[in-house]
Structures are given as C-alpha cells and as structure tokens.
Short mmCIF file of C-alpha atoms and ligand atoms in Angstrom, two decimals:
data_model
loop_
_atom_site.label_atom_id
_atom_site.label_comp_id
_atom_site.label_asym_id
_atom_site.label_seq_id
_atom_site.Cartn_x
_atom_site.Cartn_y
_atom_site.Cartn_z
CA UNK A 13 2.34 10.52 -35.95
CA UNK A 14 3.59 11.37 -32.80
CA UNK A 15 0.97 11.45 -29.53
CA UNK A 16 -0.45 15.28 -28.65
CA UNK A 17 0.42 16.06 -25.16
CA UNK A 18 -2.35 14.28 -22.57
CA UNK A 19 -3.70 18.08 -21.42
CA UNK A 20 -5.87 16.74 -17.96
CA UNK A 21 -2.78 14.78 -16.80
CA UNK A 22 -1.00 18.27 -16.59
CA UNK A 23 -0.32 20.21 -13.24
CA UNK A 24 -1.27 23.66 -12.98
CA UNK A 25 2.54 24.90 -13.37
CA UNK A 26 2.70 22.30 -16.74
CA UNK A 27 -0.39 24.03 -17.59
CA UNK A 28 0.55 27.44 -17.51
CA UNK A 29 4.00 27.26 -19.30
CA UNK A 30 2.52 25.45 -22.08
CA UNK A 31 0.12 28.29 -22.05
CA UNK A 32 2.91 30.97 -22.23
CA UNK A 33 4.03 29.10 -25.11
CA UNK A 34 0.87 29.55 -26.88
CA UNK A 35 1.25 33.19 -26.04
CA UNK A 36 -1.91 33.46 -24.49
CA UNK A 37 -2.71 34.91 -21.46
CA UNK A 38 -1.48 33.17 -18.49
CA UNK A 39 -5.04 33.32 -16.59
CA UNK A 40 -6.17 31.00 -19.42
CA UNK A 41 -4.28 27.81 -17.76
CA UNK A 42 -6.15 28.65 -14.49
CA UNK A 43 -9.33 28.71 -15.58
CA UNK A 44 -8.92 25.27 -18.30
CA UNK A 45 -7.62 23.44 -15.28
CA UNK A 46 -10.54 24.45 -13.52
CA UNK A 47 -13.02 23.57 -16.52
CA UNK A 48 -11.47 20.26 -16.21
CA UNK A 49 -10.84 19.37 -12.95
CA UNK A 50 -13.67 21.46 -10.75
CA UNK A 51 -15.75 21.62 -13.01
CA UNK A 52 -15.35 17.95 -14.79
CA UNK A 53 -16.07 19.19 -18.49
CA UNK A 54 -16.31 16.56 -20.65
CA UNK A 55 -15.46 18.87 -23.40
CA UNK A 56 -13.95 21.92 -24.71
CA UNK A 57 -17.18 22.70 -25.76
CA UNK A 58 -18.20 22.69 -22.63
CA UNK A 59 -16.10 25.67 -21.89
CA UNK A 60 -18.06 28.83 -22.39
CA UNK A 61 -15.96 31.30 -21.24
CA UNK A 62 -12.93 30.71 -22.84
CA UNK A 63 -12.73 32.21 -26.63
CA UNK A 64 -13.43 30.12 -29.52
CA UNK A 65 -9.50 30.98 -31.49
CA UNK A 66 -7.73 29.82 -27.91
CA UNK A 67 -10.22 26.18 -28.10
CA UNK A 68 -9.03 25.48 -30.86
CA UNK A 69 -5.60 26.36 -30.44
CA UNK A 70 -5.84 23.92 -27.71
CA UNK A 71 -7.53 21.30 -29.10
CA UNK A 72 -5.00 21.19 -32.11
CA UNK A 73 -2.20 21.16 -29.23
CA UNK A 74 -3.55 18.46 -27.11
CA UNK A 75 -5.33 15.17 -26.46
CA UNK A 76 -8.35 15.47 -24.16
CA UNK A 77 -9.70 12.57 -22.40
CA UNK A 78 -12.77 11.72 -21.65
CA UNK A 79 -13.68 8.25 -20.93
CA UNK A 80 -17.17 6.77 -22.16
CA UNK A 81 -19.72 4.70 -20.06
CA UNK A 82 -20.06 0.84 -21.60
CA UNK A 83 -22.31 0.01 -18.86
CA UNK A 84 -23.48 0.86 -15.33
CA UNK A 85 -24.74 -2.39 -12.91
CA UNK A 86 -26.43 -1.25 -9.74
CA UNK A 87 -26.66 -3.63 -6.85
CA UNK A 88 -29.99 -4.09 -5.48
CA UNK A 89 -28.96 -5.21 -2.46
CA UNK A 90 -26.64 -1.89 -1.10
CA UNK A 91 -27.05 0.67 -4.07
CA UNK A 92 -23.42 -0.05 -4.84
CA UNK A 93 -22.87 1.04 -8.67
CA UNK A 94 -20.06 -0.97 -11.03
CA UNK A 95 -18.92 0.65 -14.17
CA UNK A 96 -17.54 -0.07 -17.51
CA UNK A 97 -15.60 2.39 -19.13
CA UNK A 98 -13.97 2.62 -22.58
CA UNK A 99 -11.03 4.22 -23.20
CA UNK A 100 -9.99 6.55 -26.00
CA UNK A 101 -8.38 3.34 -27.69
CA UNK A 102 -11.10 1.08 -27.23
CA UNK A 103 -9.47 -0.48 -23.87
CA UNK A 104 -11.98 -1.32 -21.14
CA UNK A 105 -11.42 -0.48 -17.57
CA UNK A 106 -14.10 -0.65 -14.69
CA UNK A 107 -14.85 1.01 -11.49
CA UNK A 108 -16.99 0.54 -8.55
CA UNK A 109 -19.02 3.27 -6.60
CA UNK A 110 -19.88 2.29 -2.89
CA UNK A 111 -22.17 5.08 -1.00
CA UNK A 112 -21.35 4.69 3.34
CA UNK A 113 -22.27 6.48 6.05
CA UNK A 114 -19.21 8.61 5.86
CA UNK A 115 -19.52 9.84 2.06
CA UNK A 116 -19.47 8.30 -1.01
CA UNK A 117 -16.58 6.15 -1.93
CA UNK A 118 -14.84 5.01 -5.58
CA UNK A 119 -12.69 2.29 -6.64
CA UNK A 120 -10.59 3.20 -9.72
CA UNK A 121 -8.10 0.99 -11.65
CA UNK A 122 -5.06 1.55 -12.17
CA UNK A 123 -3.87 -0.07 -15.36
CA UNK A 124 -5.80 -2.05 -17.75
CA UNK A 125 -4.81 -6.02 -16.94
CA UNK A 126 -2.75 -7.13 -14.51
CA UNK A 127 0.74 -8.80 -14.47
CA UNK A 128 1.07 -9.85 -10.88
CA UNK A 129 -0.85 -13.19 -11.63
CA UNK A 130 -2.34 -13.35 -8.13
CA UNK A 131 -4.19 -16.88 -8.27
CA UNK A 132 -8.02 -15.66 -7.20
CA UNK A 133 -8.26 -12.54 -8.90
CA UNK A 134 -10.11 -11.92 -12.10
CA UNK A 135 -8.37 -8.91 -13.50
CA UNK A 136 -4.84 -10.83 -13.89
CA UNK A 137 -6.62 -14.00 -16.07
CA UNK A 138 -6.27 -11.74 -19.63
CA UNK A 139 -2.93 -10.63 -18.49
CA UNK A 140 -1.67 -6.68 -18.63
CA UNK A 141 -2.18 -4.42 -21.80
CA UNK A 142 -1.01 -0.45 -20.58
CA UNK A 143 -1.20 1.39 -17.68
CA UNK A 144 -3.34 4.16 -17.13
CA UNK A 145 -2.46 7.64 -17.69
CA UNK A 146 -2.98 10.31 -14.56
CA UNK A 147 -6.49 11.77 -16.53
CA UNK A 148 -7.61 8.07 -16.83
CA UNK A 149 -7.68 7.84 -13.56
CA UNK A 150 -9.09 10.92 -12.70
CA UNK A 151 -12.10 11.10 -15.00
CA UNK A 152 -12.93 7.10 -13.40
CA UNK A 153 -14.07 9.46 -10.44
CA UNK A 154 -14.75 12.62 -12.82
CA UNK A 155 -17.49 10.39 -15.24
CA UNK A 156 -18.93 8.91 -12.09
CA UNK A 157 -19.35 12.15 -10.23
CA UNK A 158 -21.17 13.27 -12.77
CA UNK A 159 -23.29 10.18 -13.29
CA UNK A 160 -24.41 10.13 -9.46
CA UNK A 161 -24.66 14.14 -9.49
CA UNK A 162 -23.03 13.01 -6.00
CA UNK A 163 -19.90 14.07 -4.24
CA UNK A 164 -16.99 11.52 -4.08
CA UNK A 165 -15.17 12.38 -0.38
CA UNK A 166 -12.86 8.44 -0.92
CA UNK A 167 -10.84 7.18 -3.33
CA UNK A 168 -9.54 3.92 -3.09
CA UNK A 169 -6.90 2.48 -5.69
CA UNK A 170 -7.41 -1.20 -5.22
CA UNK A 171 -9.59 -1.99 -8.79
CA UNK A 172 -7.82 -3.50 -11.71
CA UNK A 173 -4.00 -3.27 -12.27
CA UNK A 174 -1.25 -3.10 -9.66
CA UNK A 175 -1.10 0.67 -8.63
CA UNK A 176 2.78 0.70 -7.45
CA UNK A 177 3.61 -0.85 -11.09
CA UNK A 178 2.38 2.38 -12.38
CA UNK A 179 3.86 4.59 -10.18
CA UNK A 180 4.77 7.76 -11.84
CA UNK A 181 1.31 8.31 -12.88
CA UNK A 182 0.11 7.02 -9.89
CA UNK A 183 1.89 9.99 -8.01
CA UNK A 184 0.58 12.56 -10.43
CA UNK A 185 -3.12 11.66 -10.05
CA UNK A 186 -2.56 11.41 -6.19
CA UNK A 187 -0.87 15.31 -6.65
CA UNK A 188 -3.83 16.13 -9.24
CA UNK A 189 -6.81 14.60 -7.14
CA UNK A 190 -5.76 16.12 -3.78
CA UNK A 191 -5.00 19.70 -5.27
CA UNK A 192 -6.90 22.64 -4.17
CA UNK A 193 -7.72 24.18 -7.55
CA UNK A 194 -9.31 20.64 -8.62
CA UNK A 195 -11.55 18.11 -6.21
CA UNK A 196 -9.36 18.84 -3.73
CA UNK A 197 -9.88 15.35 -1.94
CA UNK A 198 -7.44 14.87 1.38
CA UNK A 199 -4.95 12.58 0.92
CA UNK A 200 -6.23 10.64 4.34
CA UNK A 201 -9.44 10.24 2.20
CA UNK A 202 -6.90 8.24 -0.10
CA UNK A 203 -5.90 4.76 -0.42
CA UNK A 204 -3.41 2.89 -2.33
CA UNK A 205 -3.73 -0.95 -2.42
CA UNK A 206 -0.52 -3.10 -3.10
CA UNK A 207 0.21 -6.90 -3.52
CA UNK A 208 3.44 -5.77 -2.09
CA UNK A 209 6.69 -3.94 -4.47
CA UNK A 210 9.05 -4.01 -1.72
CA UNK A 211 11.42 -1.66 -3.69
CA UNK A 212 8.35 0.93 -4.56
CA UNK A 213 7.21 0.77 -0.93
CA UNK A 214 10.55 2.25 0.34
CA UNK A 215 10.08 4.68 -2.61
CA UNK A 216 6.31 5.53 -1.73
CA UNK A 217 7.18 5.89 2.13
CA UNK A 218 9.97 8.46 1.06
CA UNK A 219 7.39 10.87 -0.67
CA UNK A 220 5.91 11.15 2.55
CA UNK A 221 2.49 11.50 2.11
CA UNK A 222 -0.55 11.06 4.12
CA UNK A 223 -2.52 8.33 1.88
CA UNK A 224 -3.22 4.66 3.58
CA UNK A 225 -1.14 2.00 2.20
CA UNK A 226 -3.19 -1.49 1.96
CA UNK A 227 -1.45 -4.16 1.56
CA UNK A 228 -2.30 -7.24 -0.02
CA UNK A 229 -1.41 -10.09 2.84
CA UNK A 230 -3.54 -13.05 1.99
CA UNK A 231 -1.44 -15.39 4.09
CA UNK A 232 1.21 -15.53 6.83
CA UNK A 233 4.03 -17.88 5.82
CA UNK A 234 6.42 -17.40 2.48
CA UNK A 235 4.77 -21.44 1.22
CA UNK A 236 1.53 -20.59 1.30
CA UNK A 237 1.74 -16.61 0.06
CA UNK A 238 3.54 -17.97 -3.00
CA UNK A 239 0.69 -20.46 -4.04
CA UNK A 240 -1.65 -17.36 -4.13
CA UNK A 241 0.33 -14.37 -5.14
CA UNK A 242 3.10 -15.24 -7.34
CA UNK A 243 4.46 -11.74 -6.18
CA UNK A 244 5.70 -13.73 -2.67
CA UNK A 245 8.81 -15.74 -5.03
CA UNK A 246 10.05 -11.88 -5.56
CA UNK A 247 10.06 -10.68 -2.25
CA UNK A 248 9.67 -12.35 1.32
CA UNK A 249 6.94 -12.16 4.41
CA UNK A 250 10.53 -10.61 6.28
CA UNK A 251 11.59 -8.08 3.54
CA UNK A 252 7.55 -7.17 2.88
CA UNK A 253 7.45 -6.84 7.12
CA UNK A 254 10.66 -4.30 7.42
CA UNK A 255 8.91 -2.24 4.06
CA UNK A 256 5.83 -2.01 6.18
CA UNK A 257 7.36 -0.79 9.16
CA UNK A 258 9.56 1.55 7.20
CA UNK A 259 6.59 2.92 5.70
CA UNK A 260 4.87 3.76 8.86
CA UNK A 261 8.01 5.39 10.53
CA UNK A 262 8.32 7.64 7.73
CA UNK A 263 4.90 8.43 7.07
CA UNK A 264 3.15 8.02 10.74
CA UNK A 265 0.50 6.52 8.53
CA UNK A 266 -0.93 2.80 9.84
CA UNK A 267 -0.60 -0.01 7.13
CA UNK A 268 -4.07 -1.84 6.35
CA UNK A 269 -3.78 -5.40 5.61
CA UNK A 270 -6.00 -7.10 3.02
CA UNK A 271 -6.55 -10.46 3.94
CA UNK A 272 -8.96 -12.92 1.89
CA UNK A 273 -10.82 -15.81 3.41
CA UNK A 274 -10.16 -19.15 0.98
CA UNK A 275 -11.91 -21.63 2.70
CA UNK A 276 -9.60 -24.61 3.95
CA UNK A 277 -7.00 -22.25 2.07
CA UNK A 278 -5.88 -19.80 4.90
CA UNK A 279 -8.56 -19.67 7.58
CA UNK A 280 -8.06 -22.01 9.83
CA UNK A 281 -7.09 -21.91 13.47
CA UNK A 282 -3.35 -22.58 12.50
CA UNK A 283 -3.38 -19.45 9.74
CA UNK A 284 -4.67 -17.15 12.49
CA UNK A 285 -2.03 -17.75 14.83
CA UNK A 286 0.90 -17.52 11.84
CA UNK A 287 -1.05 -14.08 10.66
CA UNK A 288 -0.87 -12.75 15.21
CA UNK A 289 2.56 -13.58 14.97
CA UNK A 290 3.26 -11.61 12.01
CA UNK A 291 1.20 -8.91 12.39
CA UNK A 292 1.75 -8.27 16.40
CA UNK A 293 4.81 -5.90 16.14
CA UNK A 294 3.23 -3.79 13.77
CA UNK A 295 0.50 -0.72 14.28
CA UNK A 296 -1.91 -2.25 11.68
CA UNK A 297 -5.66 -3.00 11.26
CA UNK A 298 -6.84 -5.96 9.42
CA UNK A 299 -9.24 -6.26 6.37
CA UNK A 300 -10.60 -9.70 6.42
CA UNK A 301 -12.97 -10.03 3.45
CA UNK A 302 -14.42 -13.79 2.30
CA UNK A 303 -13.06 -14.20 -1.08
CA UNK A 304 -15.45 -12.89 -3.85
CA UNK A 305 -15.33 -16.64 -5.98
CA UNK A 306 -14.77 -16.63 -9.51
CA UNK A 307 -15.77 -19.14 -12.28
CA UNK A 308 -12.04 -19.65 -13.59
CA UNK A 309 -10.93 -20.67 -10.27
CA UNK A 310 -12.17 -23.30 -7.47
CA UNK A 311 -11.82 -20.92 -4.34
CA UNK A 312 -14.75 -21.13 -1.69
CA UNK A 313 -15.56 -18.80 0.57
CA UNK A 314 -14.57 -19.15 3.84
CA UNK A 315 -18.04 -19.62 5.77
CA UNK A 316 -19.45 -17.41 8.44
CA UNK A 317 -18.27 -19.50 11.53
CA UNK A 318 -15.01 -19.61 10.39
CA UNK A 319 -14.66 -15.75 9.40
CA UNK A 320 -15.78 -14.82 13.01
CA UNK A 321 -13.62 -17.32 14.47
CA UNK A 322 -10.88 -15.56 12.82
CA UNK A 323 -11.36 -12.12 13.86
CA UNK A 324 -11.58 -13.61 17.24
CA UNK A 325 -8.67 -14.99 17.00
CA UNK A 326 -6.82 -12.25 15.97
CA UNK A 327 -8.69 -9.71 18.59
CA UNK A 328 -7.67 -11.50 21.55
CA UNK A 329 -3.73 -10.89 20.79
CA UNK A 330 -4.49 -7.46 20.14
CA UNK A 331 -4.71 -7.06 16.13
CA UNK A 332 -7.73 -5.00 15.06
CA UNK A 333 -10.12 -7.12 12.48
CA UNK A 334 -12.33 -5.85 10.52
CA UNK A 335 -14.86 -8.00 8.46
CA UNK A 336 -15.53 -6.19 5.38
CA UNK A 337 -19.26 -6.03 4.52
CA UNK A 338 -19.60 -7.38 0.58
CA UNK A 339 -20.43 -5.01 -1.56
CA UNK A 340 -22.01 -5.44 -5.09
CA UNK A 341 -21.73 -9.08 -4.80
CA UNK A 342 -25.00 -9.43 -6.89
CA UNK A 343 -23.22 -7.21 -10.04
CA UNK A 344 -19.90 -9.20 -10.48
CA UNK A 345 -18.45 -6.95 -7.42
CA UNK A 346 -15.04 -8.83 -7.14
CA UNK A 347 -12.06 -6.89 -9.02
CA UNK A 348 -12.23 -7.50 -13.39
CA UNK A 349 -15.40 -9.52 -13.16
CA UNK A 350 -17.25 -7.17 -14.95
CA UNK A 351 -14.83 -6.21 -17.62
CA UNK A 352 -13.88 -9.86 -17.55
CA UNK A 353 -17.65 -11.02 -18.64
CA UNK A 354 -18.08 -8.22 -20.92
CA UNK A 355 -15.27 -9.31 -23.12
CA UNK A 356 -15.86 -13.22 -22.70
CA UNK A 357 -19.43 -12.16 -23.82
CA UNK A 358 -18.00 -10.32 -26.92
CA UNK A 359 -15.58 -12.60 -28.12
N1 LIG B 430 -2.88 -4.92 -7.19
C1 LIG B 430 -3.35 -4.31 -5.99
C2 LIG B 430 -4.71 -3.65 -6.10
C3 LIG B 430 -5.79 -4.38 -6.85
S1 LIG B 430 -6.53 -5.78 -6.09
C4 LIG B 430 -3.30 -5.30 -4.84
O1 LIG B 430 -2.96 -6.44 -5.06
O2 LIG B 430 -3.57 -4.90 -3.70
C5 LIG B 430 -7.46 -5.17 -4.74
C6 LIG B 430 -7.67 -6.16 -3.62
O3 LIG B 430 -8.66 -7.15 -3.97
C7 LIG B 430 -6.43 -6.94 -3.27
O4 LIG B 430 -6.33 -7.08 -1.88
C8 LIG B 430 -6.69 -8.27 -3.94
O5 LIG B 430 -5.89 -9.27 -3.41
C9 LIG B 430 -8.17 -8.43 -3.68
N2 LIG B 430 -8.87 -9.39 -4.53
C10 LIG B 430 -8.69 -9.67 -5.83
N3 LIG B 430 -9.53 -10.62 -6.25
C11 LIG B 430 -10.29 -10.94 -5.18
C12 LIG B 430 -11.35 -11.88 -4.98
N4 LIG B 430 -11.79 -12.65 -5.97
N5 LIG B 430 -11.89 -11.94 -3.73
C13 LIG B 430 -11.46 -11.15 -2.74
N6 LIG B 430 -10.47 -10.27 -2.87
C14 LIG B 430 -9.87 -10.17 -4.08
#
C-alpha cells in the first residue's frame, strides 16, 4: 500500500494544485489550510463549511494528522506543562510548554530518538526511530494550543531529536509555522537548537532566515567536547567556530550557546577561561543551564557557587551569561525524560 500524501505538511501553493487536480474549486485549498492551520481542526469533521462530497474526496486522497495526548505533567513549582504525545503509528514524542513574561513558549521535538549519542541526554539512550514529518511538528504546538486555550508567541526546537538531521522538514515547518495564512509566528520568535552539523550550518545560514541558531557548546576544548558529545570526533571546536561566524555574517542573526554545568566536568575556573577564549571573537550570548541529572548517567549538577562563579567569569571578558532558570524540574523537565519513563514503565 503506498502512503496517502501527508495533507497539513503541504504549503498553500502544494495545496491548491492538488486541489485543481481534484477539480474543485481553487478557494477550497484556502480555506482547508486555514481549517488546519488557523484554525487547528483536529478533524475534517471539524470543517463545517466545506461540503460533505469534497471531505471525503479529501479524506480518501490524504493522510491527516492529528497527534493524541498520552499524558500532560504540570509543574507545581512554575506552571510549566510537559506532554506526551502519540503518533499516528504508535511512536511517542513529548513536548514542553513554559508560560514567561513575554508570551507563552513551546518546545517541540524534532524526530523521535536521537542518534547524536550526546553522553547526558536522555532522548539519545533508546537510540533514533524516524524523524518527524512538518505536521508532526506543527500540531506539537497545534494540540497544545488548544489544550491551554492559550496563544503560543515562541517556538523553540531544542526537545527530542537533532533538528538539523531532519532538515528538509525542518525548513517546511519553519515556512509553515511563520506563514501568514497559518499562526503566523515571526521567525525571531523562532529557535533552532543544534549539537553542531557543520555542513547543515553553512546550509541553514544560506537560507537566510531570521530564526536564532543555539548551539550546543558544552565545553571549550576538542578532548573534553568529545567525552560529552560524540558529535565533536566529526567536526572540530575550529571548523564549528568559522560555521558560527559564517552563520552570523550571512544572517546578522547572534548565535546562542548552550552550555551545561557538569559538576567537576566543565565548570571550573580553568573551563571558563578556555570557553572566554573561544567565545570572545564572536557576537554571542551564553546559556549556562546546571545539567538536568538523569538516572542512567552519574552527572551532578554543578552547584550554585560554582554556576555564579562562572557567569562571572565569563562577564568580566565581555561574554553575555545567562543562567537559565529550571523549568519543570519537578515533572522529568530535562529533554526524553518523560517519554523515557513512560516506556521503561511499559516495558
Ligand atoms: N539536538 C539538539 C536539540 C535537542 S537537545 C541539540 O543538541 O542542541 C536541547 C538542549 O538540551 C541541548 O543543548 C542539549 O545539549 C541539552 N540537554 C540535553 N540533555 C540535557 C540535560 N540532561 N541537562 C541539561 N541540558 C541537556
């Protein structure tokens, strides 16, 4: 049997021809887009005022996905919300939903499991199954909007999967979440996280487009990157550096680091002064979050001394720190936690 075409991964042009073919009317394509992505139907059903013959024409034609809540964990401490979703083949991806002062804020994944093997991080332990379609992405945010009755403003690609491993459908949910006949979300409101495809960084930076690129640092010499992020034996600190500054001469766009605090792993006194020297030619700001443990791995938070001492460090050369407030850390917060427990739970 071969697949039906994925209908909410189409553009509006897509849309429209595929329309023609059915010989319908070509205002039809407008308003199913906007069913699906204004108006987040979950359904064709939903759809009251298209005819009943074209439905069904359509849902003969095409696959429609809609992804199903598992679970929802809310966080007593900050409101922050963590979902489980299930996917139309049973797959389980999760997503978190952080309210701020400046809007509401979601964390999608990008593919279900994780190749890239990174040694603290929960979603790569299971290894990869697929990547996520454009529409999987999408109704992450869609299914949550809903849930919340709340507007998303952010979207932030750093939950399960490596995002620049998926790119082409990365790049169509980035064109289908920013467009003006769907949530129309700014692509400054966007941003892509990366453990750091030198090749798809040159590639991203090309497309020109106004999203923040975070990249996953961790540490500041080649030895110590390649303990944690087996990622650092493909490409070097140099190459990674002359992608990042590539990236921001082509796209004007300032490169966020992401830089977890292992205690007695990379926050000492000696790691601080590696990461200034890195960092310094660059227009970046630093993300310096204390590692979010987990129980397959011995990694200990840095403590609060040391995280501040850090910062400091880096301030006084002139690198902008930021000390990322925890969120969720009460609901399994850290990235494939959740889905991870759910399945350990199962099996
Ligand atoms: N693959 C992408 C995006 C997913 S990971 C990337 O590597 O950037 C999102 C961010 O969370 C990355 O910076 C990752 O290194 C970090 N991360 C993963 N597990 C973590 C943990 N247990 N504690 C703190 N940060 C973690």
């Amino acid at each position: 049997m071969t697949e039906k075409p994925d209908i909410k991964s189409m553009e509006l042009s897509e849309l429209q021809l595929q329309i023609n073919e059915l010989s319908e009317k070509s205002y039809r394509a407008k308003q199913l887009y906007e069913w699906m992505h204004k108006k987040m139907a979950r359904d064709y059903g939903e759809m009251t005022n298209l005819p009943k013959t074209f439905i069904e024409k359509c849902r003969e034609r095409f696959s429609y996905t809609a992804l199903q809540i598992v679970k929802v964990q809310e966080s007593k401490i900050d409101g922050t919300k963590k979902f489980l979703f299930a996917l139309s083949d049973g797959n389980l991806v999760e997503s978190v939903w952080m309210r701020y002062k400046h809007g509401n804020s979601v964390c999608i994944s990008s593919q279900v499991g994780c190749k890239m093997g990174c040694a603290f991080c929960a979603s790569t332990l299971d290894g990869w199954e697929r990547n996520l379609l454009p529409s999987e992405m999408l109704d992450q945010i869609y299914a949550i909007t809903l849930f919340t009755g709340e507007r998303v403003s952010n979207v932030v690609v750093m939950g399960t999967g490596e995002p620049l491993d998926n790119y082409e459908n990365l790049l169509r949910f980035i064109t289908l979440l920013t467009d003006e006949n769907g949530l129309h979300i700014s692509q400054r409101n966007v941003t892509v996280s990366t453990c750091g495809l030198v090749p798809r960084m040159y590639r991203l930076a090309d497309e020109r487009l106004q999203i923040t690129l975070a990249l996953s640092l961790h540490a500041a010499t080649d030895e110590k990157r390649k303990k944690l992020m087996p990622v650092a034996q493909r490409y070097s600190l140099d190459e990674l550096m002359e992608a990042c500054a590539y990236y921001f001469e082509k796209t004007g766009r300032r490169i966020t680091f992401e830089y977890s605090l292992i205690s007695g792993v990379n926050d000492t006194k000696e790691d601080a002064k590696e990461l200034t020297a890195l960092l310094k030619p660059l227009n970046c700001h630093v993300n310096l979050i204390p590692v979010n443990p987990i129980k397959e791995r011995n990694f200990a938070q840095s403590d609060k001394t040391a995280v501040e001492a850090f910062k400091n460090m880096l301030e006084k050369n002139g690198i902008n720190g930021t000390i990322r407030r925890e969120m969720g850390r009460d609901i399994d917060g850290a990235c494939g936690q959740l889905r991870k427990s759910h399945m350990d739970k199962q099996s």
